[in-house]
């Protein structure tokens, strides 16, 4: 059975609200619903043409990360728009001991997200330790175990495999001094509007944990710069990363406090409230 056939079996009249996730689902829902709210997570160029096929006044509302991404899709259209990030509900974490010179690499550890740039930094500056927390594709794990085995043996690379609930995850991240948030745009699949403008989920996790960030200088990570919650860099040279790390360490409390300010500003519960109010009253 195809996905479209499974949609046909749904009785949409049972539901007060329908929220379509991403463009292909928005297009398919237009066959069965009069009005739909649209949750935009990924911007895939091959799907943007679906917007031209939608009936007039089909969109009830749009939930998207930033004005920049909204304008990319809709230009001057005037749908009801709600800006919402993939951010945790902000809460003050219990006091924790931060291990000096530890770096957390959260999320998928693959070349697209700068995993080898991170390892090369640690290789050149072994006074630091990096902790991988997240999925590692089998191909990358094999490369790491072969080419960076000495980092593992010397304790400069720690691969943390245990599953953690959301609150436990933030407490775990908070034990580290600095977080890395990299996108390697030398890969064509990464050098897209989608990746360059999407605020990173791992960035918001670092902010909520009070961990200053070294990130690559792209539109999607401008929150780091706007709140002075870390340092954005323009290349992955080990010396460049080191200078960013030194900048943060030289005024660590300032950057840490700014992380928490940003986390409170983007707290999910506060930012989703206008959309919930809209649904309740429409």
PDB file of C-alpha atoms in Angstrom:
ATOM      1  CA  UNK A   1       0.000   0.000   0.000  1.00  0.00           C
ATOM      2  CA  UNK A   2       1.344   3.421  -0.911  1.00  0.00           C
ATOM      3  CA  UNK A   3       1.424   6.365   1.456  1.00  0.00           C
ATOM      4  CA  UNK A   4      -1.187   8.120  -0.676  1.00  0.00           C
ATOM      5  CA  UNK A   5      -3.471   5.083  -0.407  1.00  0.00           C
ATOM      6  CA  UNK A   6      -3.048   5.045   3.353  1.00  0.00           C
ATOM      7  CA  UNK A   7      -4.085   8.716   3.454  1.00  0.00           C
ATOM      8  CA  UNK A   8      -7.212   7.853   1.506  1.00  0.00           C
ATOM      9  CA  UNK A   9      -8.220   5.442   4.261  1.00  0.00           C
ATOM     10  CA  UNK A  10      -8.115   8.178   6.897  1.00  0.00           C
ATOM     11  CA  UNK A  11     -11.355   9.865   7.847  1.00  0.00           C
ATOM     12  CA  UNK A  12     -10.154  13.458   8.121  1.00  0.00           C
ATOM     13  CA  UNK A  13     -13.585  14.562   9.356  1.00  0.00           C
ATOM     14  CA  UNK A  14     -12.718  12.968  12.701  1.00  0.00           C
ATOM     15  CA  UNK A  15      -9.997  15.528  13.327  1.00  0.00           C
ATOM     16  CA  UNK A  16     -10.364  19.132  14.392  1.00  0.00           C
ATOM     17  CA  UNK A  17      -6.942  20.076  13.049  1.00  0.00           C
ATOM     18  CA  UNK A  18      -4.572  18.690  10.446  1.00  0.00           C
ATOM     19  CA  UNK A  19      -0.880  19.610  10.475  1.00  0.00           C
ATOM     20  CA  UNK A  20       1.125  18.560   7.424  1.00  0.00           C
ATOM     21  CA  UNK A  21       4.859  18.074   7.934  1.00  0.00           C
ATOM     22  CA  UNK A  22       6.992  19.300   5.014  1.00  0.00           C
ATOM     23  CA  UNK A  23       5.995  20.052   1.464  1.00  0.00           C
ATOM     24  CA  UNK A  24       5.191  16.634   0.010  1.00  0.00           C
ATOM     25  CA  UNK A  25       2.774  15.899   2.854  1.00  0.00           C
ATOM     26  CA  UNK A  26       1.242  19.350   2.474  1.00  0.00           C
ATOM     27  CA  UNK A  27       0.572  18.638  -1.189  1.00  0.00           C
ATOM     28  CA  UNK A  28      -0.952  15.219  -0.516  1.00  0.00           C
ATOM     29  CA  UNK A  29      -3.182  16.590   2.216  1.00  0.00           C
ATOM     30  CA  UNK A  30      -4.665  19.068  -0.277  1.00  0.00           C
ATOM     31  CA  UNK A  31      -6.609  16.158  -1.830  1.00  0.00           C
ATOM     32  CA  UNK A  32      -8.426  15.402   1.416  1.00  0.00           C
ATOM     33  CA  UNK A  33      -8.661  18.612   3.467  1.00  0.00           C
ATOM     34  CA  UNK A  34     -10.037  22.103   2.955  1.00  0.00           C
ATOM     35  CA  UNK A  35      -7.492  23.809   5.203  1.00  0.00           C
ATOM     36  CA  UNK A  36      -4.240  22.600   6.764  1.00  0.00           C
ATOM     37  CA  UNK A  37      -1.536  24.018   8.984  1.00  0.00           C
ATOM     38  CA  UNK A  38       1.941  23.494   7.563  1.00  0.00           C
ATOM     39  CA  UNK A  39       4.934  22.523   9.712  1.00  0.00           C
ATOM     40  CA  UNK A  40       8.104  23.160   7.707  1.00  0.00           C
ATOM     41  CA  UNK A  41      11.177  21.272   8.891  1.00  0.00           C
ATOM     42  CA  UNK A  42      13.188  20.580   5.741  1.00  0.00           C
ATOM     43  CA  UNK A  43      13.411  22.750   2.616  1.00  0.00           C
ATOM     44  CA  UNK A  44      13.984  20.448  -0.335  1.00  0.00           C
ATOM     45  CA  UNK A  45      14.281  22.293  -3.638  1.00  0.00           C
ATOM     46  CA  UNK A  46      12.752  19.384  -5.559  1.00  0.00           C
ATOM     47  CA  UNK A  47       9.536  19.764  -3.533  1.00  0.00           C
ATOM     48  CA  UNK A  48       9.056  23.536  -3.690  1.00  0.00           C
ATOM     49  CA  UNK A  49       7.008  23.203  -6.882  1.00  0.00           C
ATOM     50  CA  UNK A  50       4.256  21.583  -4.797  1.00  0.00           C
ATOM     51  CA  UNK A  51       3.402  25.041  -3.454  1.00  0.00           C
ATOM     52  CA  UNK A  52       2.225  26.135  -6.883  1.00  0.00           C
ATOM     53  CA  UNK A  53      -0.239  23.236  -6.971  1.00  0.00           C
ATOM     54  CA  UNK A  54      -2.061  24.117  -3.764  1.00  0.00           C
ATOM     55  CA  UNK A  55      -5.605  25.525  -3.844  1.00  0.00           C
ATOM     56  CA  UNK A  56      -6.064  29.194  -2.975  1.00  0.00           C
ATOM     57  CA  UNK A  57      -6.505  29.820   0.753  1.00  0.00           C
ATOM     58  CA  UNK A  58      -5.534  26.212   1.519  1.00  0.00           C
ATOM     59  CA  UNK A  59      -3.025  27.118   4.211  1.00  0.00           C
ATOM     60  CA  UNK A  60      -4.483  27.847   7.607  1.00  0.00           C
ATOM     61  CA  UNK A  61      -1.115  28.642   9.180  1.00  0.00           C
ATOM     62  CA  UNK A  62       2.609  28.049   8.780  1.00  0.00           C
ATOM     63  CA  UNK A  63       5.015  26.933  11.497  1.00  0.00           C
ATOM     64  CA  UNK A  64       8.629  27.488  10.462  1.00  0.00           C
ATOM     65  CA  UNK A  65      11.982  28.296  12.044  1.00  0.00           C
ATOM     66  CA  UNK A  66      12.848  31.760  10.723  1.00  0.00           C
ATOM     67  CA  UNK A  67      11.614  34.627   8.575  1.00  0.00           C
ATOM     68  CA  UNK A  68      14.432  33.895   6.115  1.00  0.00           C
ATOM     69  CA  UNK A  69      13.157  30.371   5.521  1.00  0.00           C
ATOM     70  CA  UNK A  70       9.553  31.546   5.303  1.00  0.00           C
ATOM     71  CA  UNK A  71      10.369  34.152   2.647  1.00  0.00           C
ATOM     72  CA  UNK A  72      12.303  31.542   0.668  1.00  0.00           C
ATOM     73  CA  UNK A  73       9.116  29.483   0.381  1.00  0.00           C
ATOM     74  CA  UNK A  74       6.365  32.070   0.215  1.00  0.00           C
ATOM     75  CA  UNK A  75       7.879  35.411  -0.727  1.00  0.00           C
ATOM     76  CA  UNK A  76       5.244  38.028   0.103  1.00  0.00           C
ATOM     77  CA  UNK A  77       2.351  35.659   0.810  1.00  0.00           C
ATOM     78  CA  UNK A  78       0.639  36.535   4.067  1.00  0.00           C
ATOM     79  CA  UNK A  79      -0.299  33.284   5.800  1.00  0.00           C
ATOM     80  CA  UNK A  80      -0.582  33.130   9.564  1.00  0.00           C
ATOM     81  CA  UNK A  81       3.069  32.498  10.493  1.00  0.00           C
ATOM     82  CA  UNK A  82       4.527  31.141  13.740  1.00  0.00           C
ATOM     83  CA  UNK A  83       8.280  30.954  14.296  1.00  0.00           C
ATOM     84  CA  UNK A  84       9.270  27.889  16.305  1.00  0.00           C
ATOM     85  CA  UNK A  85      12.607  26.209  16.940  1.00  0.00           C
ATOM     86  CA  UNK A  86      13.618  22.629  17.695  1.00  0.00           C
ATOM     87  CA  UNK A  87      14.594  23.760  21.174  1.00  0.00           C
ATOM     88  CA  UNK A  88      14.129  22.231  24.632  1.00  0.00           C
ATOM     89  CA  UNK A  89      11.840  23.613  27.287  1.00  0.00           C
ATOM     90  CA  UNK A  90      14.239  25.728  29.297  1.00  0.00           C
ATOM     91  CA  UNK A  91      14.781  24.784  32.928  1.00  0.00           C
ATOM     92  CA  UNK A  92      17.624  25.522  35.309  1.00  0.00           C
ATOM     93  CA  UNK A  93      19.811  22.433  35.562  1.00  0.00           C
ATOM     94  CA  UNK A  94      21.267  21.230  38.865  1.00  0.00           C
ATOM     95  CA  UNK A  95      24.843  22.418  39.481  1.00  0.00           C
ATOM     96  CA  UNK A  96      27.390  20.217  37.761  1.00  0.00           C
ATOM     97  CA  UNK A  97      31.155  19.915  37.566  1.00  0.00           C
ATOM     98  CA  UNK A  98      32.573  20.874  34.183  1.00  0.00           C
ATOM     99  CA  UNK A  99      35.618  18.911  33.084  1.00  0.00           C
ATOM    100  CA  UNK A 100      38.163  21.356  31.693  1.00  0.00           C
ATOM    101  CA  UNK A 101      39.195  21.058  28.049  1.00  0.00           C
ATOM    102  CA  UNK A 102      36.337  18.678  27.200  1.00  0.00           C
ATOM    103  CA  UNK A 103      34.391  19.142  23.973  1.00  0.00           C
ATOM    104  CA  UNK A 104      31.012  17.595  23.258  1.00  0.00           C
ATOM    105  CA  UNK A 105      30.129  16.593  19.693  1.00  0.00           C
ATOM    106  CA  UNK A 106      26.407  15.913  19.813  1.00  0.00           C
ATOM    107  CA  UNK A 107      24.409  14.393  16.966  1.00  0.00           C
ATOM    108  CA  UNK A 108      25.406  12.263  13.993  1.00  0.00           C
ATOM    109  CA  UNK A 109      29.179  11.888  13.754  1.00  0.00           C
ATOM    110  CA  UNK A 110      29.781  11.912  10.029  1.00  0.00           C
ATOM    111  CA  UNK A 111      31.910  13.866   7.565  1.00  0.00           C
ATOM    112  CA  UNK A 112      28.974  16.101   6.575  1.00  0.00           C
ATOM    113  CA  UNK A 113      28.845  17.433  10.113  1.00  0.00           C
ATOM    114  CA  UNK A 114      32.576  17.990  10.452  1.00  0.00           C
ATOM    115  CA  UNK A 115      33.498  14.914  12.470  1.00  0.00           C
ATOM    116  CA  UNK A 116      36.945  14.535  10.881  1.00  0.00           C
ATOM    117  CA  UNK A 117      37.720  18.240  11.260  1.00  0.00           C
ATOM    118  CA  UNK A 118      36.928  17.812  14.947  1.00  0.00           C
ATOM    119  CA  UNK A 119      39.177  14.771  15.232  1.00  0.00           C
ATOM    120  CA  UNK A 120      42.019  16.488  13.386  1.00  0.00           C
ATOM    121  CA  UNK A 121      41.766  19.353  15.865  1.00  0.00           C
ATOM    122  CA  UNK A 122      42.080  16.936  18.795  1.00  0.00           C
ATOM    123  CA  UNK A 123      44.925  15.148  17.032  1.00  0.00           C
ATOM    124  CA  UNK A 124      46.896  18.382  16.742  1.00  0.00           C
ATOM    125  CA  UNK A 125      45.995  19.637  20.224  1.00  0.00           C
ATOM    126  CA  UNK A 126      45.908  16.555  22.474  1.00  0.00           C
ATOM    127  CA  UNK A 127      45.362  18.648  25.605  1.00  0.00           C
ATOM    128  CA  UNK A 128      41.665  18.446  24.653  1.00  0.00           C
ATOM    129  CA  UNK A 129      39.246  15.540  24.842  1.00  0.00           C
ATOM    130  CA  UNK A 130      36.237  15.164  22.568  1.00  0.00           C
ATOM    131  CA  UNK A 131      33.144  13.150  23.425  1.00  0.00           C
ATOM    132  CA  UNK A 132      30.883  11.817  20.680  1.00  0.00           C
ATOM    133  CA  UNK A 133      27.250  11.544  21.733  1.00  0.00           C
ATOM    134  CA  UNK A 134      24.949  10.337  18.994  1.00  0.00           C
ATOM    135  CA  UNK A 135      24.792   8.036  16.019  1.00  0.00           C
ATOM    136  CA  UNK A 136      27.925   7.078  14.100  1.00  0.00           C
ATOM    137  CA  UNK A 137      27.363   5.478  10.673  1.00  0.00           C
ATOM    138  CA  UNK A 138      29.130   2.127  10.337  1.00  0.00           C
ATOM    139  CA  UNK A 139      31.449   3.440   7.596  1.00  0.00           C
ATOM    140  CA  UNK A 140      32.574   6.371   9.723  1.00  0.00           C
ATOM    141  CA  UNK A 141      32.989   4.230  12.818  1.00  0.00           C
ATOM    142  CA  UNK A 142      35.312   1.939  10.883  1.00  0.00           C
ATOM    143  CA  UNK A 143      37.388   4.904   9.689  1.00  0.00           C
ATOM    144  CA  UNK A 144      37.556   6.329  13.212  1.00  0.00           C
ATOM    145  CA  UNK A 145      38.576   3.005  14.744  1.00  0.00           C
ATOM    146  CA  UNK A 146      41.292   2.612  12.105  1.00  0.00           C
ATOM    147  CA  UNK A 147      42.675   6.108  11.517  1.00  0.00           C
ATOM    148  CA  UNK A 148      42.099   7.645  14.944  1.00  0.00           C
ATOM    149  CA  UNK A 149      42.647   4.608  17.164  1.00  0.00           C
ATOM    150  CA  UNK A 150      45.436   6.375  19.049  1.00  0.00           C
ATOM    151  CA  UNK A 151      42.985   9.084  20.145  1.00  0.00           C
ATOM    152  CA  UNK A 152      40.695   6.426  21.592  1.00  0.00           C
ATOM    153  CA  UNK A 153      43.590   4.588  23.258  1.00  0.00           C
ATOM    154  CA  UNK A 154      44.908   7.819  24.793  1.00  0.00           C
ATOM    155  CA  UNK A 155      41.506   8.939  26.040  1.00  0.00           C
ATOM    156  CA  UNK A 156      41.323  11.948  23.716  1.00  0.00           C
ATOM    157  CA  UNK A 157      38.237  10.495  22.013  1.00  0.00           C
ATOM    158  CA  UNK A 158      35.370   9.035  24.008  1.00  0.00           C
ATOM    159  CA  UNK A 159      32.384   7.499  22.240  1.00  0.00           C
ATOM    160  CA  UNK A 160      29.385   7.583  24.538  1.00  0.00           C
ATOM    161  CA  UNK A 161      26.845   4.991  23.399  1.00  0.00           C
ATOM    162  CA  UNK A 162      24.275   4.898  26.196  1.00  0.00           C
ATOM    163  CA  UNK A 163      20.795   6.200  25.458  1.00  0.00           C
ATOM    164  CA  UNK A 164      19.721   9.155  27.572  1.00  0.00           C
ATOM    165  CA  UNK A 165      16.312  10.730  28.103  1.00  0.00           C
ATOM    166  CA  UNK A 166      15.980  14.412  27.231  1.00  0.00           C
ATOM    167  CA  UNK A 167      16.605  15.775  30.730  1.00  0.00           C
ATOM    168  CA  UNK A 168      19.487  13.361  31.275  1.00  0.00           C
ATOM    169  CA  UNK A 169      20.927  14.395  27.938  1.00  0.00           C
ATOM    170  CA  UNK A 170      21.094  18.074  28.852  1.00  0.00           C
ATOM    171  CA  UNK A 171      22.683  17.229  32.208  1.00  0.00           C
ATOM    172  CA  UNK A 172      25.251  15.106  30.358  1.00  0.00           C
ATOM    173  CA  UNK A 173      26.061  17.868  27.869  1.00  0.00           C
ATOM    174  CA  UNK A 174      26.439  20.358  30.733  1.00  0.00           C
ATOM    175  CA  UNK A 175      29.469  18.434  32.039  1.00  0.00           C
ATOM    176  CA  UNK A 176      31.498  19.535  29.013  1.00  0.00           C
ATOM    177  CA  UNK A 177      33.248  22.838  28.523  1.00  0.00           C
ATOM    178  CA  UNK A 178      32.504  23.559  24.864  1.00  0.00           C
ATOM    179  CA  UNK A 179      30.215  22.192  22.142  1.00  0.00           C
ATOM    180  CA  UNK A 180      31.021  21.824  18.443  1.00  0.00           C
ATOM    181  CA  UNK A 181      28.339  22.553  15.833  1.00  0.00           C
ATOM    182  CA  UNK A 182      29.742  22.081  12.342  1.00  0.00           C
ATOM    183  CA  UNK A 183      28.355  21.829   8.819  1.00  0.00           C
ATOM    184  CA  UNK A 184      30.851  20.986   6.095  1.00  0.00           C
ATOM    185  CA  UNK A 185      29.607  22.896   3.063  1.00  0.00           C
ATOM    186  CA  UNK A 186      32.271  21.359   0.831  1.00  0.00           C
ATOM    187  CA  UNK A 187      29.802  18.496   0.411  1.00  0.00           C
ATOM    188  CA  UNK A 188      27.253  19.442  -2.280  1.00  0.00           C
ATOM    189  CA  UNK A 189      24.371  17.918  -0.324  1.00  0.00           C
ATOM    190  CA  UNK A 190      25.231  20.214   2.605  1.00  0.00           C
ATOM    191  CA  UNK A 191      25.833  23.362   0.543  1.00  0.00           C
ATOM    192  CA  UNK A 192      22.115  24.031   0.214  1.00  0.00           C
ATOM    193  CA  UNK A 193      19.747  26.714   1.420  1.00  0.00           C
ATOM    194  CA  UNK A 194      18.153  24.138   3.702  1.00  0.00           C
ATOM    195  CA  UNK A 195      21.299  23.339   5.677  1.00  0.00           C
ATOM    196  CA  UNK A 196      22.764  26.832   5.563  1.00  0.00           C
ATOM    197  CA  UNK A 197      19.670  28.417   7.116  1.00  0.00           C
ATOM    198  CA  UNK A 198      18.316  25.726   9.453  1.00  0.00           C
ATOM    199  CA  UNK A 199      18.881  26.475  13.145  1.00  0.00           C
ATOM    200  CA  UNK A 200      20.511  23.344  14.516  1.00  0.00           C
ATOM    201  CA  UNK A 201      18.794  21.203  17.141  1.00  0.00           C
ATOM    202  CA  UNK A 202      22.149  20.430  18.725  1.00  0.00           C
ATOM    203  CA  UNK A 203      22.840  24.165  19.001  1.00  0.00           C
ATOM    204  CA  UNK A 204      19.717  24.620  21.119  1.00  0.00           C
ATOM    205  CA  UNK A 205      20.658  21.629  23.260  1.00  0.00           C
ATOM    206  CA  UNK A 206      24.074  23.179  23.954  1.00  0.00           C
ATOM    207  CA  UNK A 207      22.437  26.496  24.828  1.00  0.00           C
ATOM    208  CA  UNK A 208      19.999  24.861  27.239  1.00  0.00           C
ATOM    209  CA  UNK A 209      22.883  23.041  28.911  1.00  0.00           C
ATOM    210  CA  UNK A 210      24.863  26.276  29.251  1.00  0.00           C
ATOM    211  CA  UNK A 211      27.697  25.041  27.026  1.00  0.00           C
ATOM    212  CA  UNK A 212      29.299  27.719  24.803  1.00  0.00           C
ATOM    213  CA  UNK A 213      29.582  26.777  21.144  1.00  0.00           C
ATOM    214  CA  UNK A 214      32.152  26.820  18.386  1.00  0.00           C
ATOM    215  CA  UNK A 215      30.095  26.775  15.189  1.00  0.00           C
ATOM    216  CA  UNK A 216      30.577  27.300  11.513  1.00  0.00           C
ATOM    217  CA  UNK A 217      29.591  30.744  10.237  1.00  0.00           C
ATOM    218  CA  UNK A 218      26.248  30.152   8.520  1.00  0.00           C
ATOM    219  CA  UNK A 219      22.851  31.835   8.720  1.00  0.00           C
ATOM    220  CA  UNK A 220      21.313  28.998  10.719  1.00  0.00           C
ATOM    221  CA  UNK A 221      23.794  29.427  13.569  1.00  0.00           C
ATOM    222  CA  UNK A 222      23.559  33.229  13.848  1.00  0.00           C
ATOM    223  CA  UNK A 223      21.828  32.759  17.207  1.00  0.00           C
ATOM    224  CA  UNK A 224      25.299  32.016  18.606  1.00  0.00           C
ATOM    225  CA  UNK A 225      26.582  35.354  17.354  1.00  0.00           C
ATOM    226  CA  UNK A 226      23.448  37.337  18.212  1.00  0.00           C
ATOM    227  CA  UNK A 227      23.485  36.197  21.838  1.00  0.00           C
ATOM    228  CA  UNK A 228      27.303  36.025  22.111  1.00  0.00           C
ATOM    229  CA  UNK A 229      26.918  32.415  23.192  1.00  0.00           C
ATOM    230  CA  UNK A 230      30.075  31.231  21.464  1.00  0.00           C
ATOM    231  CA  UNK A 231      32.232  31.879  18.409  1.00  0.00           C
ATOM    232  CA  UNK A 232      31.501  31.328  14.711  1.00  0.00           C
ATOM    233  CA  UNK A 233      34.408  30.329  12.467  1.00  0.00           C
ATOM    234  CA  UNK A 234      34.932  30.509   8.706  1.00  0.00           C
ATOM    235  CA  UNK A 235      37.104  27.432   8.213  1.00  0.00           C
ATOM    236  CA  UNK A 236      37.966  24.168   9.943  1.00  0.00           C
ATOM    237  CA  UNK A 237      41.710  24.637  10.305  1.00  0.00           C
ATOM    238  CA  UNK A 238      42.833  23.350  13.732  1.00  0.00           C
ATOM    239  CA  UNK A 239      44.440  26.719  14.499  1.00  0.00           C
ATOM    240  CA  UNK A 240      41.154  28.505  13.725  1.00  0.00           C
ATOM    241  CA  UNK A 241      39.213  26.190  16.015  1.00  0.00           C
ATOM    242  CA  UNK A 242      41.845  26.610  18.730  1.00  0.00           C
ATOM    243  CA  UNK A 243      41.567  30.402  18.599  1.00  0.00           C
ATOM    244  CA  UNK A 244      37.780  30.157  18.967  1.00  0.00           C
ATOM    245  CA  UNK A 245      38.162  27.809  21.933  1.00  0.00           C
ATOM    246  CA  UNK A 246      40.680  30.172  23.556  1.00  0.00           C
ATOM    247  CA  UNK A 247      38.336  33.124  23.051  1.00  0.00           C
ATOM    248  CA  UNK A 248      35.552  31.309  24.874  1.00  0.00           C
ATOM    249  CA  UNK A 249      37.814  30.062  27.664  1.00  0.00           C
ATOM    250  CA  UNK A 250      39.185  33.572  28.243  1.00  0.00           C
ATOM    251  CA  UNK A 251      35.721  34.832  29.271  1.00  0.00           C
ATOM    252  CA  UNK A 252      33.903  31.616  30.004  1.00  0.00           C
ATOM    253  CA  UNK A 253      31.243  32.835  32.451  1.00  0.00           C
ATOM    254  CA  UNK A 254      30.172  35.539  29.979  1.00  0.00           C
ATOM    255  CA  UNK A 255      29.593  33.015  27.193  1.00  0.00           C
ATOM    256  CA  UNK A 256      27.948  30.468  29.479  1.00  0.00           C
ATOM    257  CA  UNK A 257      25.504  33.027  30.885  1.00  0.00           C
ATOM    258  CA  UNK A 258      24.615  34.120  27.357  1.00  0.00           C
ATOM    259  CA  UNK A 259      23.869  30.511  26.402  1.00  0.00           C
ATOM    260  CA  UNK A 260      21.286  30.361  29.172  1.00  0.00           C
ATOM    261  CA  UNK A 261      19.771  33.685  28.109  1.00  0.00           C
ATOM    262  CA  UNK A 262      19.371  32.369  24.569  1.00  0.00           C
ATOM    263  CA  UNK A 263      17.895  29.091  25.861  1.00  0.00           C
ATOM    264  CA  UNK A 264      15.310  30.974  27.915  1.00  0.00           C
ATOM    265  CA  UNK A 265      14.439  33.173  24.926  1.00  0.00           C
ATOM    266  CA  UNK A 266      13.879  30.168  22.626  1.00  0.00           C
ATOM    267  CA  UNK A 267      12.273  27.882  25.218  1.00  0.00           C
ATOM    268  CA  UNK A 268       9.864  25.641  23.319  1.00  0.00           C
ATOM    269  CA  UNK A 269       6.912  26.028  25.675  1.00  0.00           C
ATOM    270  CA  UNK A 270       6.978  29.823  25.469  1.00  0.00           C
ATOM    271  CA  UNK A 271       7.374  29.905  21.695  1.00  0.00           C
ATOM    272  CA  UNK A 272       4.718  27.289  20.892  1.00  0.00           C
ATOM    273  CA  UNK A 273       2.106  29.050  23.033  1.00  0.00           C
ATOM    274  CA  UNK A 274       0.914  31.518  20.321  1.00  0.00           C
ATOM    275  CA  UNK A 275       0.324  28.618  17.914  1.00  0.00           C
ATOM    276  CA  UNK A 276      -1.592  26.630  20.538  1.00  0.00           C
ATOM    277  CA  UNK A 277      -3.685  29.727  21.299  1.00  0.00           C
ATOM    278  CA  UNK A 278      -4.359  30.145  17.567  1.00  0.00           C
ATOM    279  CA  UNK A 279      -5.607  26.553  17.237  1.00  0.00           C
ATOM    280  CA  UNK A 280      -7.799  26.845  20.300  1.00  0.00           C
ATOM    281  CA  UNK A 281      -9.465  30.002  19.035  1.00  0.00           C
ATOM    282  CA  UNK A 282      -9.785  29.373  15.314  1.00  0.00           C
TER     283      UNK A 282
END
